Amino acid sequence: MPEYVLLLSCPDRRGIVATVTALLFERGANIEESQQFDDVGTDQFFMRIRYSVADADPGADGWRALFAPVAQQYGMDWTIRDAARPYRAVVMVSRFGHCLNDLLFRWRSGALNLEIPAVVSNHRDLEPLVASYGIPFHHVPVTADTKTEAEGALRALVAEHDVDLVVLARYMQVLSDGLSSELAGRVINIHHSFLPSFKGAKPYHQAFERGVKIIGATAHYVTPALDEGPIIEQDVVRADHRMTPEELVRAGEEVESRVLARAVRWHCESRILLNGRRTVVFS
């Protein structure tokens, strides 16, 4: 049976759940999964419903037309998406391939509701890896003099491939404020450590010098405020005095890959809503 995901947020008031579920019932839908959250601090209501349709399915556009009056009544930000339709994502990478390799493996194995029409890199180091998966590789060098042209090439790819999401899988270039704003809520970055610790080069060597006891990673949406976008997921692994910088790097790569994969999966299952500088994640 066709399945859809309804994702919404709006000012909290009485009757939202009743109105939404009544509409689905009246149109023959069956609710398969429902989650909701009322943020008392901002008085905002958030909801995710996955539902199936046995008969007389109007399709995604039809459901949007049916739901539009309810959304207007409650002042909702909302989407309805065909649950079987993969998100289309461009993955960007530089020279560290662990996150890219993990995403490509999960994509090929069917663990991510994702299509990857292109991988973009400012270096050619990972071109053979990408080619082994049969995905087009785009080498877009970036210098201070060519940054504008490079971002123009990315914009062209996003438009050409009707891209829903851009994943920065250890892409070591900062997106401009303009591009970050243009793609707000559609770019996920992975950052070593709990932000904003150990910025700059060789973060795990910095961690080694400080004798850290945990290594963390943070996946977040990209905003013009560098590394301060809404956080989607974080995780840690333990470290101790016996670990060398190289062992810290390997442990860090593992947690980075794991955290980024979770963030991408949740985005591609329509489980994330923005709540100001924070996120609501129906995981």
PDB file of C-alpha atoms in Angstrom:
ATOM      1  CA  MET A   1       0.000   0.000   0.000  1.00  0.00           C
ATOM      2  CA  PRO A   2       1.203   3.552  -0.640  1.00  0.00           C
ATOM      3  CA  GLU A   3       2.668   5.211   2.453  1.00  0.00           C
ATOM      4  CA  TYR A   4       3.193   8.893   3.203  1.00  0.00           C
ATOM      5  CA  VAL A   5       4.896  10.938   5.896  1.00  0.00           C
ATOM      6  CA  LEU A   6       3.280  14.097   7.230  1.00  0.00           C
ATOM      7  CA  LEU A   7       5.634  16.411   9.110  1.00  0.00           C
ATOM      8  CA  LEU A   8       4.323  19.601  10.692  1.00  0.00           C
ATOM      9  CA  SER A   9       4.988  22.336  13.209  1.00  0.00           C
ATOM     10  CA  CYS A  10       2.790  25.217  14.336  1.00  0.00           C
ATOM     11  CA  PRO A  11       1.834  27.307  17.367  1.00  0.00           C
ATOM     12  CA  ASP A  12       0.301  24.988  19.939  1.00  0.00           C
ATOM     13  CA  ARG A  13      -3.473  25.084  20.382  1.00  0.00           C
ATOM     14  CA  ARG A  14      -6.309  22.708  21.094  1.00  0.00           C
ATOM     15  CA  GLY A  15      -7.631  20.445  18.374  1.00  0.00           C
ATOM     16  CA  ILE A  16      -4.575  19.946  16.179  1.00  0.00           C
ATOM     17  CA  VAL A  17      -4.256  16.190  16.657  1.00  0.00           C
ATOM     18  CA  ALA A  18      -8.007  15.640  16.431  1.00  0.00           C
ATOM     19  CA  THR A  19      -8.320  17.638  13.215  1.00  0.00           C
ATOM     20  CA  VAL A  20      -5.360  15.993  11.507  1.00  0.00           C
ATOM     21  CA  THR A  21      -6.266  12.429  12.442  1.00  0.00           C
ATOM     22  CA  ALA A  22      -9.932  12.983  11.551  1.00  0.00           C
ATOM     23  CA  LEU A  23      -8.953  14.097   8.052  1.00  0.00           C
ATOM     24  CA  LEU A  24      -6.833  10.989   7.595  1.00  0.00           C
ATOM     25  CA  PHE A  25      -9.613   8.734   8.904  1.00  0.00           C
ATOM     26  CA  GLU A  26     -12.241  10.309   6.678  1.00  0.00           C
ATOM     27  CA  ARG A  27     -10.069   9.742   3.620  1.00  0.00           C
ATOM     28  CA  GLY A  28      -9.428   6.079   4.391  1.00  0.00           C
ATOM     29  CA  ALA A  29      -5.865   6.387   5.667  1.00  0.00           C
ATOM     30  CA  ASN A  30      -4.421   4.125   8.347  1.00  0.00           C
ATOM     31  CA  ILE A  31      -1.911   5.658  10.773  1.00  0.00           C
ATOM     32  CA  GLU A  32       1.138   3.392  11.007  1.00  0.00           C
ATOM     33  CA  GLU A  33       3.278   5.604  13.259  1.00  0.00           C
ATOM     34  CA  SER A  34       2.601   8.842  15.115  1.00  0.00           C
ATOM     35  CA  GLN A  35       4.862  11.014  17.258  1.00  0.00           C
ATOM     36  CA  GLN A  36       4.323  14.480  18.672  1.00  0.00           C
ATOM     37  CA  PHE A  37       6.067  17.014  20.880  1.00  0.00           C
ATOM     38  CA  ASP A  38       4.877  20.183  22.562  1.00  0.00           C
ATOM     39  CA  ASP A  39       7.711  22.586  23.330  1.00  0.00           C
ATOM     40  CA  VAL A  40       6.419  24.518  26.334  1.00  0.00           C
ATOM     41  CA  GLY A  41       9.373  26.912  26.101  1.00  0.00           C
ATOM     42  CA  THR A  42       8.416  28.181  22.643  1.00  0.00           C
ATOM     43  CA  ASP A  43       4.720  27.124  22.678  1.00  0.00           C
ATOM     44  CA  GLN A  44       5.312  25.252  19.422  1.00  0.00           C
ATOM     45  CA  PHE A  45       3.765  21.919  18.495  1.00  0.00           C
ATOM     46  CA  PHE A  46       5.560  19.311  16.364  1.00  0.00           C
ATOM     47  CA  MET A  47       4.159  16.144  14.813  1.00  0.00           C
ATOM     48  CA  ARG A  48       5.151  13.306  12.483  1.00  0.00           C
ATOM     49  CA  ILE A  49       2.643  10.813  11.104  1.00  0.00           C
ATOM     50  CA  ARG A  50       3.376   7.928   8.749  1.00  0.00           C
ATOM     51  CA  TYR A  51       0.204   6.580   7.208  1.00  0.00           C
ATOM     52  CA  SER A  52      -0.852   4.100   4.549  1.00  0.00           C
ATOM     53  CA  VAL A  53      -3.742   4.151   2.085  1.00  0.00           C
ATOM     54  CA  ALA A  54      -5.519   0.972   0.984  1.00  0.00           C
ATOM     55  CA  ASP A  55      -8.042   2.377  -1.509  1.00  0.00           C
ATOM     56  CA  ALA A  56      -8.684   5.525  -3.546  1.00  0.00           C
ATOM     57  CA  ASP A  57      -5.233   6.958  -2.951  1.00  0.00           C
ATOM     58  CA  PRO A  58      -5.123  10.539  -4.279  1.00  0.00           C
ATOM     59  CA  GLY A  59      -1.299  10.535  -4.468  1.00  0.00           C
ATOM     60  CA  ALA A  60       1.112  12.912  -2.763  1.00  0.00           C
ATOM     61  CA  ASP A  61      -0.181  15.996  -4.615  1.00  0.00           C
ATOM     62  CA  GLY A  62      -3.748  15.015  -3.798  1.00  0.00           C
ATOM     63  CA  TRP A  63      -2.943  14.652  -0.109  1.00  0.00           C
ATOM     64  CA  ARG A  64      -1.250  18.058  -0.136  1.00  0.00           C
ATOM     65  CA  ALA A  65      -4.373  19.628  -1.626  1.00  0.00           C
ATOM     66  CA  LEU A  66      -6.561  17.928   0.988  1.00  0.00           C
ATOM     67  CA  PHE A  67      -4.324  19.003   3.860  1.00  0.00           C
ATOM     68  CA  ALA A  68      -3.723  22.613   2.764  1.00  0.00           C
ATOM     69  CA  PRO A  69      -6.887  24.059   4.410  1.00  0.00           C
ATOM     70  CA  VAL A  70      -5.995  22.431   7.739  1.00  0.00           C
ATOM     71  CA  ALA A  71      -2.449  23.749   7.507  1.00  0.00           C
ATOM     72  CA  GLN A  72      -3.749  27.252   6.818  1.00  0.00           C
ATOM     73  CA  GLN A  73      -6.222  27.042   9.688  1.00  0.00           C
ATOM     74  CA  TYR A  74      -3.474  26.280  12.219  1.00  0.00           C
ATOM     75  CA  GLY A  75      -0.621  28.275  10.636  1.00  0.00           C
ATOM     76  CA  MET A  76       1.499  25.192   9.997  1.00  0.00           C
ATOM     77  CA  ASP A  77       4.877  24.672   8.399  1.00  0.00           C
ATOM     78  CA  TRP A  78       4.379  21.253   6.853  1.00  0.00           C
ATOM     79  CA  THR A  79       5.325  18.693   4.251  1.00  0.00           C
ATOM     80  CA  ILE A  80       3.735  15.521   2.932  1.00  0.00           C
ATOM     81  CA  ARG A  81       6.112  13.139   1.224  1.00  0.00           C
ATOM     82  CA  ASP A  82       5.777   9.756  -0.417  1.00  0.00           C
ATOM     83  CA  ALA A  83       7.599   7.514   2.073  1.00  0.00           C
ATOM     84  CA  ALA A  84       8.959   5.319  -0.735  1.00  0.00           C
ATOM     85  CA  ARG A  85      10.470   8.218  -2.666  1.00  0.00           C
ATOM     86  CA  PRO A  86      14.210   8.446  -1.943  1.00  0.00           C
ATOM     87  CA  TYR A  87      15.807  11.748  -1.041  1.00  0.00           C
ATOM     88  CA  ARG A  88      18.280  12.893  -3.676  1.00  0.00           C
ATOM     89  CA  ALA A  89      21.615  13.878  -2.142  1.00  0.00           C
ATOM     90  CA  VAL A  90      24.897  15.301  -3.365  1.00  0.00           C
ATOM     91  CA  VAL A  91      27.769  14.175  -1.138  1.00  0.00           C
ATOM     92  CA  MET A  92      30.791  16.479  -0.795  1.00  0.00           C
ATOM     93  CA  VAL A  93      34.171  15.304   0.441  1.00  0.00           C
ATOM     94  CA  SER A  94      37.824  16.348   0.494  1.00  0.00           C
ATOM     95  CA  ARG A  95      40.582  13.828   1.308  1.00  0.00           C
ATOM     96  CA  PHE A  96      39.236  11.932   4.351  1.00  0.00           C
ATOM     97  CA  GLY A  97      37.132   9.108   2.966  1.00  0.00           C
ATOM     98  CA  HIS A  98      35.766   7.287   6.023  1.00  0.00           C
ATOM     99  CA  CYS A  99      32.376   9.029   6.132  1.00  0.00           C
ATOM    100  CA  LEU A 100      31.946   8.846   2.360  1.00  0.00           C
ATOM    101  CA  ASN A 101      32.832   5.149   2.290  1.00  0.00           C
ATOM    102  CA  ASP A 102      30.365   4.433   5.098  1.00  0.00           C
ATOM    103  CA  LEU A 103      27.538   6.342   3.386  1.00  0.00           C
ATOM    104  CA  LEU A 104      28.161   4.648   0.043  1.00  0.00           C
ATOM    105  CA  PHE A 105      28.108   1.208   1.646  1.00  0.00           C
ATOM    106  CA  ARG A 106      24.872   1.965   3.494  1.00  0.00           C
ATOM    107  CA  TRP A 107      23.352   3.403   0.322  1.00  0.00           C
ATOM    108  CA  ARG A 108      24.240   0.336  -1.755  1.00  0.00           C
ATOM    109  CA  SER A 109      22.949  -2.032   0.942  1.00  0.00           C
ATOM    110  CA  GLY A 110      19.597  -0.218   1.047  1.00  0.00           C
ATOM    111  CA  ALA A 111      20.003   1.089   4.596  1.00  0.00           C
ATOM    112  CA  LEU A 112      19.400   4.711   3.543  1.00  0.00           C
ATOM    113  CA  ASN A 113      16.327   6.074   1.761  1.00  0.00           C
ATOM    114  CA  LEU A 114      18.664   7.869  -0.580  1.00  0.00           C
ATOM    115  CA  GLU A 115      19.781   8.387  -4.155  1.00  0.00           C
ATOM    116  CA  ILE A 116      23.235   9.836  -4.821  1.00  0.00           C
ATOM    117  CA  PRO A 117      23.384  11.371  -8.304  1.00  0.00           C
ATOM    118  CA  ALA A 118      26.804  12.953  -7.724  1.00  0.00           C
ATOM    119  CA  VAL A 119      29.815  13.147  -5.429  1.00  0.00           C
ATOM    120  CA  VAL A 120      31.722  16.438  -5.407  1.00  0.00           C
ATOM    121  CA  SER A 121      35.280  16.892  -4.194  1.00  0.00           C
ATOM    122  CA  ASN A 122      37.932  19.588  -4.276  1.00  0.00           C
ATOM    123  CA  HIS A 123      40.538  16.801  -4.658  1.00  0.00           C
ATOM    124  CA  ARG A 124      40.774  13.659  -6.780  1.00  0.00           C
ATOM    125  CA  ASP A 125      41.984  11.301  -4.034  1.00  0.00           C
ATOM    126  CA  LEU A 126      38.627   9.536  -3.626  1.00  0.00           C
ATOM    127  CA  GLU A 127      37.638   9.381  -7.290  1.00  0.00           C
ATOM    128  CA  PRO A 128      38.480   5.638  -7.591  1.00  0.00           C
ATOM    129  CA  LEU A 129      36.285   4.833  -4.564  1.00  0.00           C
ATOM    130  CA  VAL A 130      33.349   6.752  -6.018  1.00  0.00           C
ATOM    131  CA  ALA A 131      33.842   5.167  -9.443  1.00  0.00           C
ATOM    132  CA  SER A 132      33.667   1.690  -7.875  1.00  0.00           C
ATOM    133  CA  TYR A 133      30.078   2.497  -6.855  1.00  0.00           C
ATOM    134  CA  GLY A 134      29.171   3.745 -10.327  1.00  0.00           C
ATOM    135  CA  ILE A 135      28.408   7.292  -9.162  1.00  0.00           C
ATOM    136  CA  PRO A 136      29.496  10.345 -11.196  1.00  0.00           C
ATOM    137  CA  PHE A 137      32.452  12.123  -9.595  1.00  0.00           C
ATOM    138  CA  HIS A 138      32.836  15.895  -9.997  1.00  0.00           C
ATOM    139  CA  HIS A 139      36.225  17.432  -9.294  1.00  0.00           C
ATOM    140  CA  VAL A 140      35.665  21.071  -8.328  1.00  0.00           C
ATOM    141  CA  PRO A 141      38.899  22.664  -7.065  1.00  0.00           C
ATOM    142  CA  VAL A 142      38.493  25.502  -4.590  1.00  0.00           C
ATOM    143  CA  THR A 143      40.874  28.382  -4.006  1.00  0.00           C
ATOM    144  CA  ALA A 144      40.322  31.877  -2.680  1.00  0.00           C
ATOM    145  CA  ASP A 145      40.086  33.060  -6.280  1.00  0.00           C
ATOM    146  CA  THR A 146      37.733  30.301  -7.504  1.00  0.00           C
ATOM    147  CA  LYS A 147      35.363  29.902  -4.524  1.00  0.00           C
ATOM    148  CA  THR A 148      32.533  31.779  -6.238  1.00  0.00           C
ATOM    149  CA  GLU A 149      32.830  29.651  -9.383  1.00  0.00           C
ATOM    150  CA  ALA A 150      33.017  26.447  -7.310  1.00  0.00           C
ATOM    151  CA  GLU A 151      29.828  27.302  -5.449  1.00  0.00           C
ATOM    152  CA  GLY A 152      28.211  28.150  -8.775  1.00  0.00           C
ATOM    153  CA  ALA A 153      29.051  24.632  -9.962  1.00  0.00           C
ATOM    154  CA  LEU A 154      27.442  23.194  -6.817  1.00  0.00           C
ATOM    155  CA  ARG A 155      24.311  25.276  -7.356  1.00  0.00           C
ATOM    156  CA  ALA A 156      24.122  23.959 -10.914  1.00  0.00           C
ATOM    157  CA  LEU A 157      24.364  20.346  -9.715  1.00  0.00           C
ATOM    158  CA  VAL A 158      21.686  20.899  -7.076  1.00  0.00           C
ATOM    159  CA  ALA A 159      19.349  22.311  -9.715  1.00  0.00           C
ATOM    160  CA  GLU A 160      20.211  19.761 -12.423  1.00  0.00           C
ATOM    161  CA  HIS A 161      19.645  16.745 -10.190  1.00  0.00           C
ATOM    162  CA  ASP A 162      16.697  18.145  -8.199  1.00  0.00           C
ATOM    163  CA  VAL A 163      18.702  17.646  -5.007  1.00  0.00           C
ATOM    164  CA  ASP A 164      16.931  17.460  -1.627  1.00  0.00           C
ATOM    165  CA  LEU A 165      20.049  17.289   0.546  1.00  0.00           C
ATOM    166  CA  VAL A 166      23.756  18.142   0.505  1.00  0.00           C
ATOM    167  CA  VAL A 167      25.949  16.030   2.798  1.00  0.00           C
ATOM    168  CA  LEU A 168      29.348  17.379   3.826  1.00  0.00           C
ATOM    169  CA  ALA A 169      31.174  14.109   4.507  1.00  0.00           C
ATOM    170  CA  ARG A 170      34.358  15.755   5.825  1.00  0.00           C
ATOM    171  CA  TYR A 171      34.352  18.431   3.128  1.00  0.00           C
ATOM    172  CA  MET A 172      37.081  20.756   4.318  1.00  0.00           C
ATOM    173  CA  GLN A 173      35.811  23.977   2.782  1.00  0.00           C
ATOM    174  CA  VAL A 174      33.525  26.536   4.406  1.00  0.00           C
ATOM    175  CA  LEU A 175      30.374  27.318   2.453  1.00  0.00           C
ATOM    176  CA  SER A 176      29.678  31.006   1.926  1.00  0.00           C
ATOM    177  CA  ASP A 177      27.007  32.758   3.987  1.00  0.00           C
ATOM    178  CA  GLY A 178      24.909  33.166   0.855  1.00  0.00           C
ATOM    179  CA  LEU A 179      24.977  29.489  -0.077  1.00  0.00           C
ATOM    180  CA  SER A 180      24.410  28.398   3.541  1.00  0.00           C
ATOM    181  CA  SER A 181      21.312  30.587   3.738  1.00  0.00           C
ATOM    182  CA  GLU A 182      20.094  29.488   0.322  1.00  0.00           C
ATOM    183  CA  LEU A 183      20.266  25.804   1.317  1.00  0.00           C
ATOM    184  CA  ALA A 184      19.107  26.273   4.924  1.00  0.00           C
ATOM    185  CA  GLY A 185      17.874  23.013   6.420  1.00  0.00           C
ATOM    186  CA  ARG A 186      19.236  21.046   3.451  1.00  0.00           C
ATOM    187  CA  VAL A 187      22.960  20.762   4.274  1.00  0.00           C
ATOM    188  CA  ILE A 188      24.266  18.356   6.930  1.00  0.00           C
ATOM    189  CA  ASN A 189      27.844  18.574   8.196  1.00  0.00           C
ATOM    190  CA  ILE A 190      29.845  16.242  10.424  1.00  0.00           C
ATOM    191  CA  HIS A 191      32.193  17.811  12.949  1.00  0.00           C
ATOM    192  CA  HIS A 192      34.793  16.128  15.094  1.00  0.00           C
ATOM    193  CA  SER A 193      34.210  16.462  18.839  1.00  0.00           C
ATOM    194  CA  PHE A 194      31.459  18.232  20.699  1.00  0.00           C
ATOM    195  CA  LEU A 195      31.287  21.668  19.179  1.00  0.00           C
ATOM    196  CA  PRO A 196      33.234  23.878  19.321  1.00  0.00           C
ATOM    197  CA  SER A 197      36.205  22.001  20.846  1.00  0.00           C
ATOM    198  CA  PHE A 198      39.487  21.437  19.018  1.00  0.00           C
ATOM    199  CA  LYS A 199      38.928  23.593  15.974  1.00  0.00           C
ATOM    200  CA  GLY A 200      41.461  23.754  13.169  1.00  0.00           C
ATOM    201  CA  ALA A 201      44.058  21.291  11.947  1.00  0.00           C
ATOM    202  CA  LYS A 202      44.734  17.863  13.489  1.00  0.00           C
ATOM    203  CA  PRO A 203      41.928  17.918  16.071  1.00  0.00           C
ATOM    204  CA  TYR A 204      42.742  14.438  17.369  1.00  0.00           C
ATOM    205  CA  HIS A 205      46.348  15.389  17.921  1.00  0.00           C
ATOM    206  CA  GLN A 206      45.096  18.410  19.878  1.00  0.00           C
ATOM    207  CA  ALA A 207      42.895  16.025  21.864  1.00  0.00           C
ATOM    208  CA  PHE A 208      45.868  13.763  22.541  1.00  0.00           C
ATOM    209  CA  GLU A 209      47.900  16.694  23.874  1.00  0.00           C
ATOM    210  CA  ARG A 210      45.038  17.585  26.223  1.00  0.00           C
ATOM    211  CA  GLY A 211      44.633  14.004  27.456  1.00  0.00           C
ATOM    212  CA  VAL A 212      40.961  13.730  26.562  1.00  0.00           C
ATOM    213  CA  LYS A 213      38.879  10.908  28.008  1.00  0.00           C
ATOM    214  CA  ILE A 214      36.090  10.920  25.424  1.00  0.00           C
ATOM    215  CA  ILE A 215      36.030  11.491  21.676  1.00  0.00           C
ATOM    216  CA  GLY A 216      32.845  12.848  20.201  1.00  0.00           C
ATOM    217  CA  ALA A 217      31.263  13.798  16.901  1.00  0.00           C
ATOM    218  CA  THR A 218      28.430  16.165  16.045  1.00  0.00           C
ATOM    219  CA  ALA A 219      26.176  16.189  12.982  1.00  0.00           C
ATOM    220  CA  HIS A 220      24.417  19.495  12.411  1.00  0.00           C
ATOM    221  CA  TYR A 221      22.694  21.589   9.800  1.00  0.00           C
ATOM    222  CA  VAL A 222      24.907  24.202   8.179  1.00  0.00           C
ATOM    223  CA  THR A 223      24.180  27.888   8.794  1.00  0.00           C
ATOM    224  CA  PRO A 224      26.170  31.074   8.141  1.00  0.00           C
ATOM    225  CA  ALA A 225      27.346  30.833  11.784  1.00  0.00           C
ATOM    226  CA  LEU A 226      30.260  28.429  11.324  1.00  0.00           C
ATOM    227  CA  ASP A 227      29.771  25.099  13.150  1.00  0.00           C
ATOM    228  CA  GLU A 228      26.882  26.510  15.177  1.00  0.00           C
ATOM    229  CA  GLY A 229      23.919  25.168  13.210  1.00  0.00           C
ATOM    230  CA  PRO A 230      21.090  23.142  14.778  1.00  0.00           C
ATOM    231  CA  ILE A 231      22.460  19.852  16.124  1.00  0.00           C
ATOM    232  CA  ILE A 232      20.914  16.624  14.829  1.00  0.00           C
ATOM    233  CA  GLU A 233      22.975  13.898  16.517  1.00  0.00           C
ATOM    234  CA  GLN A 234      26.015  13.415  18.763  1.00  0.00           C
ATOM    235  CA  ASP A 235      27.893  10.414  20.131  1.00  0.00           C
ATOM    236  CA  VAL A 236      31.108   9.580  21.991  1.00  0.00           C
ATOM    237  CA  VAL A 237      33.631   6.814  22.499  1.00  0.00           C
ATOM    238  CA  ARG A 238      35.925   6.425  25.500  1.00  0.00           C
ATOM    239  CA  ALA A 239      39.625   7.235  25.290  1.00  0.00           C
ATOM    240  CA  ASP A 240      42.476   6.702  27.732  1.00  0.00           C
ATOM    241  CA  HIS A 241      46.159   7.408  28.245  1.00  0.00           C
ATOM    242  CA  ARG A 242      47.272   4.314  26.326  1.00  0.00           C
ATOM    243  CA  MET A 243      45.872   5.515  22.994  1.00  0.00           C
ATOM    244  CA  THR A 244      48.236   7.046  20.471  1.00  0.00           C
ATOM    245  CA  PRO A 245      47.187   9.956  18.225  1.00  0.00           C
ATOM    246  CA  GLU A 246      46.727   7.448  15.387  1.00  0.00           C
ATOM    247  CA  GLU A 247      44.400   5.327  17.531  1.00  0.00           C
ATOM    248  CA  LEU A 248      42.430   8.428  18.466  1.00  0.00           C
ATOM    249  CA  VAL A 249      42.072   9.235  14.764  1.00  0.00           C
ATOM    250  CA  ARG A 250      40.689   5.764  14.019  1.00  0.00           C
ATOM    251  CA  ALA A 251      38.267   5.943  16.943  1.00  0.00           C
ATOM    252  CA  GLY A 252      37.201   9.392  15.800  1.00  0.00           C
ATOM    253  CA  GLU A 253      36.608   8.220  12.239  1.00  0.00           C
ATOM    254  CA  GLU A 254      34.337   5.464  13.494  1.00  0.00           C
ATOM    255  CA  VAL A 255      32.185   7.760  15.616  1.00  0.00           C
ATOM    256  CA  GLU A 256      32.058  10.429  12.886  1.00  0.00           C
ATOM    257  CA  SER A 257      30.818   7.883  10.340  1.00  0.00           C
ATOM    258  CA  ARG A 258      28.210   6.532  12.734  1.00  0.00           C
ATOM    259  CA  VAL A 259      26.860   9.943  13.737  1.00  0.00           C
ATOM    260  CA  LEU A 260      26.682  11.256  10.166  1.00  0.00           C
ATOM    261  CA  ALA A 261      24.888   8.116   8.970  1.00  0.00           C
ATOM    262  CA  ARG A 262      22.244   8.502  11.683  1.00  0.00           C
ATOM    263  CA  ALA A 263      21.678  12.158  10.833  1.00  0.00           C
ATOM    264  CA  VAL A 264      21.351  11.426   7.108  1.00  0.00           C
ATOM    265  CA  ARG A 265      19.010   8.486   7.740  1.00  0.00           C
ATOM    266  CA  TRP A 266      16.722  10.525   9.997  1.00  0.00           C
ATOM    267  CA  HIS A 267      16.626  13.406   7.511  1.00  0.00           C
ATOM    268  CA  CYS A 268      15.809  11.020   4.672  1.00  0.00           C
ATOM    269  CA  GLU A 269      13.012   9.424   6.700  1.00  0.00           C
ATOM    270  CA  SER A 270      11.480  12.885   7.337  1.00  0.00           C
ATOM    271  CA  ARG A 271      12.105  12.673  11.080  1.00  0.00           C
ATOM    272  CA  ILE A 272      13.640  16.103  11.737  1.00  0.00           C
ATOM    273  CA  LEU A 273      11.968  19.464  12.326  1.00  0.00           C
ATOM    274  CA  LEU A 274      13.772  22.727  12.982  1.00  0.00           C
ATOM    275  CA  ASN A 275      12.893  24.474  16.224  1.00  0.00           C
ATOM    276  CA  GLY A 276      14.779  27.753  16.070  1.00  0.00           C
ATOM    277  CA  ARG A 277      18.426  26.960  16.821  1.00  0.00           C
ATOM    278  CA  ARG A 278      17.483  23.455  17.914  1.00  0.00           C
ATOM    279  CA  THR A 279      15.975  20.379  16.274  1.00  0.00           C
ATOM    280  CA  VAL A 280      13.134  18.035  17.082  1.00  0.00           C
ATOM    281  CA  VAL A 281      14.198  14.524  15.997  1.00  0.00           C
ATOM    282  CA  PHE A 282      11.504  11.849  15.939  1.00  0.00           C
ATOM    283  CA  SER A 283      14.016   8.994  15.936  1.00  0.00           C
TER     284      SER A 283
END
